Amino acid sequence: MLEVGYSVPRFDARSKVTGEEKYAADCFPEGFAWGGVKRAGIAHAKIVGIETAPARALAGVIAVLTHQDVPGTNRQGLVHKDQPVLAAEKVRHWGDPVALVIAESRETLARALSLIRVDLEPLPGVFDAEQALRPQAPLVHESGNLLLKGEIRAGKGEDALGECEIVVEETFEVPFQEHAFIETENGVAWQEADGTICMHVSSQAPFRDRFEIAHALGIDPLKIRVSSPYLGGGFGGKDGATVQCLLALAALNSGGRPVKMSWDREESFVAGYKRHPVRMYYRLGARPDGTLHGLHCRLYWDTGPYAHLGGEVMELGMEHAGGPYRIPNTEIEGWCVYTNNPISGAMRGFGVCQVSFAFERVMDLLAKKLGMDPLALRIKNGLRRGDKNCCGVTMVHSTGIVPCLEALGRHRLWTERDEWKRSAGPFKRRGTGIAAVLNAMGYGRGLPDSAIARVELTPEGKIRVFCGVVDMGQGNSNAFLQIAGEILCQDSSCVELVHPDTGRTHPSGSSSAGRTTYTYGNALIRACEELKAKLFHRTALFLMLDEPRGLALAPGAVRHLPTNREVPLAMLGKSFPESDRVCISEYVMPVAQDVPDTGKDFSIGFPHVLFSHAAHIACVEVDELTGKVTVEKYLAVTEGGRIINPQGFEQQVHGAVGQGIGYALMERLMMKDGRILNPDFTNYILPTSLDLPDLDSIAVETVEPTGPFGMKGIGEVGINAPLPAIASAIEDAVGAAVNRAPISAACVLHALSGRERANDADGGVQR
Amino acid sequence: MRNVFQPESLPELWRVFEAHPGASVCAGGTDLLVKMRSAMMNPESIACVDRIPDLRGITTEEGGMLRIGACATHGQIVSDPAVRRMFPILVRAVENLGSPPIRNMGTIGGNICTASPAGDTLPPLYALGAEIELRCKAAQRRMLLKDFISGPGKTCLRQGEILASVRLKPPEGYYNNIQHFEKVGQRNALACSIASLAALLQVASDGVVLKAALAWGSVAPVVMTCPDAEKELIGKPLTSETLRRAAAAARQCANPISDVRADRDYRLEVLGNLLMRLLEVAPESAPARDY
Ligand SMILES: Cc1cc2nc3c(=O)[nH]c(=O)nc-3n(C[C@H](O)[C@H](O)[C@H](O)COP(=O)(O)OP(=O)(O)OC[C@H]3O[C@@H](n4cnc5c(N)ncnc54)[C@H](O)[C@@H]3O)c2cc1C
């Protein structure tokens, strides 16, 4: 039986494990051709000419297209439309697409791409956000390198730091991060006889894709149909067009044949989106008793050559720049800047992951300076319901950071930490570190966060959920079937799912922002309740009841409890026309009612009002001989309201911590003049199962009254804490500050030798 | 189009070589296929040697010599009782190589013929003084492994010749009672070595080192041995003082590069530091000094 609150096995587990499940990458329609892209191969240059004749002349080449063949604006982008489908005058990063080829086979495609000559006049490039703002910096766009300057201010702003007895100050840097999904960007598109472009694509936002394609190519958005099956991972990297506009362009030029495009791993690295690198200047001030009083920060976000969601990522980061704390006076400044680096955009933690490192590190600095216990300092200043956050927005929904920290404080990893540290073996040092984080849910003000659910009783008596929001692997569709099964009392064999398809399902927003289960789940609850009422009414007709009372749903039937008579769902399903077997309902996420008089630079997305919270502790062991850091033990305490599926919850926590450990210790994109030197999994190092600790996970189950069954989204919050917690633990172990990620063994070894080797005759090595 | 042959015997293999002199040998393919995908190699034909009985298996020969067929997979080596008993150092190196699927496919012969300074079987095999057996249609020859590898990716394998086996002499009398291997990589699996150390020591019950053989991976164009460092150990008690002197000698001897995994300075520091770990490794059973 599908009960909410219970670890119902995932519906997709079996088909995914056996390989039966078909991803977009598994779609090979009859008679398809291959599409592929010629990329710049230089970070910044003027396009003088594109020689396509030799490629066109190659047997098996169906079309070679350049910017001249792009109808419409040739501009894609979600909020700012600044990214060409095919570059025209300039290339602005290494992976910029210059020509699109359609060919009979992959081999011919590769050969044709190698025959295209792009005549480029190199331009000086700029590869650092702050340098890009200097007056003499090369211009990535004519309009200047500043995409967006934002400011959030509360109370007295920066001036309050003058009133603080204690001020700590530090600069932090966080790197690019690759989404590294297993299924790279891919899809298939074709044109129907009536001119409609159909696309089956690995996308987090099929409904929005139509508008992006339509704008770029000058087509009617309603003549585009996009469908997305399960994704082999997304993490934000498929939120916004990847292959979509290129595929639509190909479909317009393939003579009606389907065109398949699938980036290989290297192309995914070079052309795909990344997490924004950020440099963060922080100053945090407090009173002598540890009460936070003022925060000033300047944040420089490198968005690469195109906006993607750069402004929105920066906005969310700035909104979280003060962490889960009560800070009455804040001044948070941000610059989102164009460079010739790879394109940065949405990624799990969406700006929050970056600032979490900075605010948790300055909290540690402050604790040290105050001589205060870092946990006590956090609990003292932790946001409680009714408090205002660092933007001046009142927390009116469930606010669980203090319960998370208290649960952490009771856990043996915290209470027994000194003993654990003392028992380090030879050549090992141990340290522990904590981090408290939060993550907003939903789109924020200015962009209604809505979903429309459709649920149907099929003629066979099954419950069919039409889901308009993608499942990229996080398990939201599982939660949806569980919700439908719970309300309608059906087991897993009686519920089925229709994947997002702009032709069959209703627009329900992107799979992102911790909103997916919350928003669609709420809409679905309403639709299921309506269907239930309808089934009761129709059953009453069958049973000749005076009124639809005493009825209950049972597996496969509606039962009249007083008489134990049943009407099978299959009978109900066959008795009524489709229009009567369907219920559709919608939901819009609540927004902040006390919009502060700040953050005016953000056209959408400011502020948010619903947050999930987490407190993590990392216990690390550092090897003195190699600098190697091992995360030995780890605890994640997560507050995200009630839990629909404990296993799904755990999987999100584990995945987020694993990805966060990679971000903290290993994942380093190596760049030279805008070129990625390690665009593959041989040298871009992701953690393996042997690099991850056994993870303890505790759920602090608050109730979020607005959430479906009291839940909130927790897919993102867990990735924000590993880096600051691990950095803090390393600092605890080696006694040197860690302000930059990823934290390599070399830099830890350096810190160790810098501190001790110099004056300790025994080389810091004791037996 | 590419020809792929699967000879079942050496004579069949020689016929393939005659008909296709440019054929590339493929054992587990875990190096070859990577090179082909990245267009570093594009052989016109491939001869898979993994079905040839003469190249397979792990056997003890007369005189106690252990013969490991070139096509023995890492998985087979790790689970072989004789290897585990006599050469735990090799087991330690191989059990961390790649990942389970790589160990199930990859072979010791492939690791040797790839001749990467980062090849994980190489430091233990150098320290053990491994000998190899080469075969071609007309002849068979043997040589020390260290003479076979001449540079990064370079061996003295001739056209039409294959590596048939690796031979390890059983330790005389007492086993080396310290058999230590450590690899420094960027993660705990699927990691190319940044620096590695294989150390074979005979330590007497009073703590004095009787014999020492050391070999490092990834710190020089080929696996590095360093008699100077060994000399610092032999006849001395195994203390941090002794090891620090050996480490200094090893750093003198090394010539590491900077690459995407680590820079030269890190490798230099670590290759010496790795010796310090020997303090931690308890000798298995200590022979008397007068042995
Ligand atoms: C994901 C991954 C992880 C890896 N991790 C490691 C690691 O941790 N440590 C490590 O050392 N290596 C690692 N490798 C490299 C590789 O797995 C090993 O070098 C393995 O031992 C190669 O064996 P093979 O049988 O697959 O070689 P193949 O690819 O079949 O052959 C390699 C080369 O040797 C030649 N060759 C093979 N056998 C013979 C023979 N009998 N006679 C003559 N020539 C021959 C081939 O022609 C080819 O040039 C890794 C590889 C991958 C893909």
PDB file of C-alpha atoms and ligand atoms in Angstrom, chain A residues 682, chain B residues 23-35 41 49 55 70-72 74 93 96-99 102-103 105-116 118-122 134 148 157 161-164 183 189-193, ligand 1:
ATOM      1  CA  THR A 682      40.002  11.031 -15.567  1.00  0.00           C
TER       2      THR A 682
ATOM      3  CA  ALA B  23      48.220  -5.252 -35.329  1.00  0.00           C
ATOM      4  CA  SER B  24      47.952  -3.899 -31.801  1.00  0.00           C
ATOM      5  CA  VAL B  25      47.914  -6.350 -28.953  1.00  0.00           C
ATOM      6  CA  CYS B  26      44.935  -6.082 -26.660  1.00  0.00           C
ATOM      7  CA  ALA B  27      44.776  -7.864 -23.314  1.00  0.00           C
ATOM      8  CA  GLY B  28      42.117  -6.279 -21.094  1.00  0.00           C
ATOM      9  CA  GLY B  29      41.871  -3.203 -23.288  1.00  0.00           C
ATOM     10  CA  THR B  30      41.671  -0.838 -20.329  1.00  0.00           C
ATOM     11  CA  ASP B  31      44.574   1.225 -21.622  1.00  0.00           C
ATOM     12  CA  LEU B  32      44.220   0.510 -25.310  1.00  0.00           C
ATOM     13  CA  LEU B  33      40.572   1.506 -25.620  1.00  0.00           C
ATOM     14  CA  VAL B  34      41.185   4.720 -23.708  1.00  0.00           C
ATOM     15  CA  LYS B  35      43.971   5.617 -26.117  1.00  0.00           C
ATOM     16  CA  MET B  41      46.050   5.323 -31.382  1.00  0.00           C
ATOM     17  CA  VAL B  49      45.588 -12.181 -26.535  1.00  0.00           C
ATOM     18  CA  LEU B  55      49.713 -16.269 -21.415  1.00  0.00           C
ATOM     19  CA  ALA B  70      50.930 -11.680 -18.858  1.00  0.00           C
ATOM     20  CA  CYS B  71      47.170 -11.980 -19.224  1.00  0.00           C
ATOM     21  CA  ALA B  72      46.551 -12.647 -15.534  1.00  0.00           C
ATOM     22  CA  HIS B  74      44.621  -7.858 -11.433  1.00  0.00           C
ATOM     23  CA  ALA B  93      49.509  -2.420  -5.065  1.00  0.00           C
ATOM     24  CA  ASN B  96      43.997  -0.433  -5.077  1.00  0.00           C
ATOM     25  CA  LEU B  97      44.386  -0.355  -8.821  1.00  0.00           C
ATOM     26  CA  GLY B  98      41.457   1.236 -10.639  1.00  0.00           C
ATOM     27  CA  SER B  99      38.176  -0.237  -9.498  1.00  0.00           C
ATOM     28  CA  ILE B 102      39.105  -2.398 -14.143  1.00  0.00           C
ATOM     29  CA  ARG B 103      40.762  -5.084 -12.045  1.00  0.00           C
ATOM     30  CA  MET B 105      39.662  -6.650 -17.152  1.00  0.00           C
ATOM     31  CA  GLY B 106      43.108  -5.139 -16.775  1.00  0.00           C
ATOM     32  CA  THR B 107      46.161  -7.393 -16.811  1.00  0.00           C
ATOM     33  CA  ILE B 108      49.633  -7.283 -15.378  1.00  0.00           C
ATOM     34  CA  GLY B 109      51.054  -7.564 -18.894  1.00  0.00           C
ATOM     35  CA  GLY B 110      49.058  -4.542 -20.017  1.00  0.00           C
ATOM     36  CA  ASN B 111      50.220  -2.570 -17.028  1.00  0.00           C
ATOM     37  CA  ILE B 112      53.844  -3.406 -17.807  1.00  0.00           C
ATOM     38  CA  CYS B 113      53.645  -2.784 -21.559  1.00  0.00           C
ATOM     39  CA  THR B 114      51.890   0.534 -21.044  1.00  0.00           C
ATOM     40  CA  ALA B 115      55.066   1.438 -19.167  1.00  0.00           C
ATOM     41  CA  SER B 116      53.542   4.404 -17.414  1.00  0.00           C
ATOM     42  CA  ALA B 118      52.270   5.653 -12.683  1.00  0.00           C
ATOM     43  CA  GLY B 119      51.644   1.946 -13.382  1.00  0.00           C
ATOM     44  CA  ASP B 120      50.858   0.514  -9.991  1.00  0.00           C
ATOM     45  CA  THR B 121      52.318  -2.949 -10.431  1.00  0.00           C
ATOM     46  CA  LEU B 122      55.685  -1.542 -11.422  1.00  0.00           C
ATOM     47  CA  LEU B 134      59.155 -12.212 -24.077  1.00  0.00           C
ATOM     48  CA  PHE B 148      62.617  -3.679 -20.391  1.00  0.00           C
ATOM     49  CA  LEU B 157      59.290  -4.870 -27.189  1.00  0.00           C
ATOM     50  CA  GLU B 161      56.877  -9.897 -29.989  1.00  0.00           C
ATOM     51  CA  ILE B 162      54.721 -10.159 -26.912  1.00  0.00           C
ATOM     52  CA  LEU B 163      55.166 -10.247 -23.202  1.00  0.00           C
ATOM     53  CA  ALA B 164      54.400 -13.778 -22.080  1.00  0.00           C
ATOM     54  CA  LYS B 183      49.941   5.095  -3.377  1.00  0.00           C
ATOM     55  CA  ALA B 189      39.691   4.430  -6.135  1.00  0.00           C
ATOM     56  CA  LEU B 190      40.109   5.099  -9.839  1.00  0.00           C
ATOM     57  CA  ALA B 191      43.086   7.248  -9.014  1.00  0.00           C
ATOM     58  CA  CYS B 192      46.212   7.650 -11.061  1.00  0.00           C
ATOM     59  CA  SER B 193      49.164   7.732  -8.731  1.00  0.00           C
TER      60      SER B 193
HETATM   61  C1  LIG C   1      39.255   3.814 -15.256  1.00  0.00           C
HETATM   62  C2  LIG C   1      40.661   3.311 -15.258  1.00  0.00           C
HETATM   63  C3  LIG C   1      41.374   3.282 -14.068  1.00  0.00           C
HETATM   64  C4  LIG C   1      42.676   2.815 -14.055  1.00  0.00           C
HETATM   65  N1  LIG C   1      43.344   2.826 -12.869  1.00  0.00           N
HETATM   66  C5  LIG C   1      44.624   2.396 -12.853  1.00  0.00           C
HETATM   67  C6  LIG C   1      45.357   2.404 -11.638  1.00  0.00           C
HETATM   68  O1  LIG C   1      44.851   2.754 -10.568  1.00  0.00           O
HETATM   69  N2  LIG C   1      46.642   2.010 -11.666  1.00  0.00           N
HETATM   70  C7  LIG C   1      47.241   1.593 -12.818  1.00  0.00           C
HETATM   71  O2  LIG C   1      48.399   1.238 -12.787  1.00  0.00           O
HETATM   72  N3  LIG C   1      46.562   1.574 -13.973  1.00  0.00           N
HETATM   73  C8  LIG C   1      45.275   1.974 -14.026  1.00  0.00           C
HETATM   74  N4  LIG C   1      44.595   1.970 -15.210  1.00  0.00           N
HETATM   75  C9  LIG C   1      45.286   1.564 -16.421  1.00  0.00           C
HETATM   76  C10 LIG C   1      45.084   0.100 -16.834  1.00  0.00           C
HETATM   77  O3  LIG C   1      43.892  -0.430 -16.323  1.00  0.00           O
HETATM   78  C11 LIG C   1      46.218  -0.799 -16.405  1.00  0.00           C
HETATM   79  O4  LIG C   1      47.422  -0.314 -16.900  1.00  0.00           O
HETATM   80  C12 LIG C   1      45.994  -2.242 -16.859  1.00  0.00           C
HETATM   81  O5  LIG C   1      46.875  -3.081 -16.177  1.00  0.00           O
HETATM   82  C13 LIG C   1      46.237  -2.417 -18.360  1.00  0.00           C
HETATM   83  O6  LIG C   1      46.000  -3.760 -18.678  1.00  0.00           O
HETATM   84  P1  LIG C   1      45.134  -4.195 -19.941  1.00  0.00           P
HETATM   85  O7  LIG C   1      45.195  -5.669 -20.004  1.00  0.00           O
HETATM   86  O8  LIG C   1      43.795  -3.618 -19.891  1.00  0.00           O
HETATM   87  O9  LIG C   1      45.988  -3.514 -21.101  1.00  0.00           O
HETATM   88  P2  LIG C   1      45.576  -3.232 -22.599  1.00  0.00           P
HETATM   89  O10 LIG C   1      44.817  -1.991 -22.699  1.00  0.00           O
HETATM   90  O11 LIG C   1      44.989  -4.446 -23.215  1.00  0.00           O
HETATM   91  O12 LIG C   1      47.017  -3.017 -23.208  1.00  0.00           O
HETATM   92  C14 LIG C   1      47.816  -1.934 -22.837  1.00  0.00           C
HETATM   93  C15 LIG C   1      49.029  -1.846 -23.746  1.00  0.00           C
HETATM   94  O13 LIG C   1      49.878  -2.956 -23.554  1.00  0.00           O
HETATM   95  C16 LIG C   1      49.990  -3.739 -24.719  1.00  0.00           C
HETATM   96  N5  LIG C   1      49.921  -5.136 -24.271  1.00  0.00           N
HETATM   97  C17 LIG C   1      49.016  -5.672 -23.410  1.00  0.00           C
HETATM   98  N6  LIG C   1      49.314  -6.944 -23.151  1.00  0.00           N
HETATM   99  C18 LIG C   1      50.435  -7.224 -23.862  1.00  0.00           C
HETATM  100  C19 LIG C   1      51.249  -8.381 -24.014  1.00  0.00           C
HETATM  101  N7  LIG C   1      50.978  -9.510 -23.359  1.00  0.00           N
HETATM  102  N8  LIG C   1      52.324  -8.308 -24.817  1.00  0.00           N
HETATM  103  C20 LIG C   1      52.626  -7.182 -25.481  1.00  0.00           C
HETATM  104  N9  LIG C   1      51.898  -6.058 -25.381  1.00  0.00           N
HETATM  105  C21 LIG C   1      50.822  -6.071 -24.572  1.00  0.00           C
HETATM  106  C22 LIG C   1      48.840  -3.324 -25.596  1.00  0.00           C
HETATM  107  O14 LIG C   1      49.179  -3.445 -26.942  1.00  0.00           O
HETATM  108  C23 LIG C   1      48.674  -1.878 -25.210  1.00  0.00           C
HETATM  109  O15 LIG C   1      49.564  -1.066 -25.887  1.00  0.00           O
HETATM  110  C24 LIG C   1      43.292   2.397 -15.248  1.00  0.00           C
HETATM  111  C25 LIG C   1      42.565   2.410 -16.434  1.00  0.00           C
HETATM  112  C26 LIG C   1      41.261   2.852 -16.451  1.00  0.00           C
HETATM  113  C27 LIG C   1      40.500   2.870 -17.733  1.00  0.00           C
END
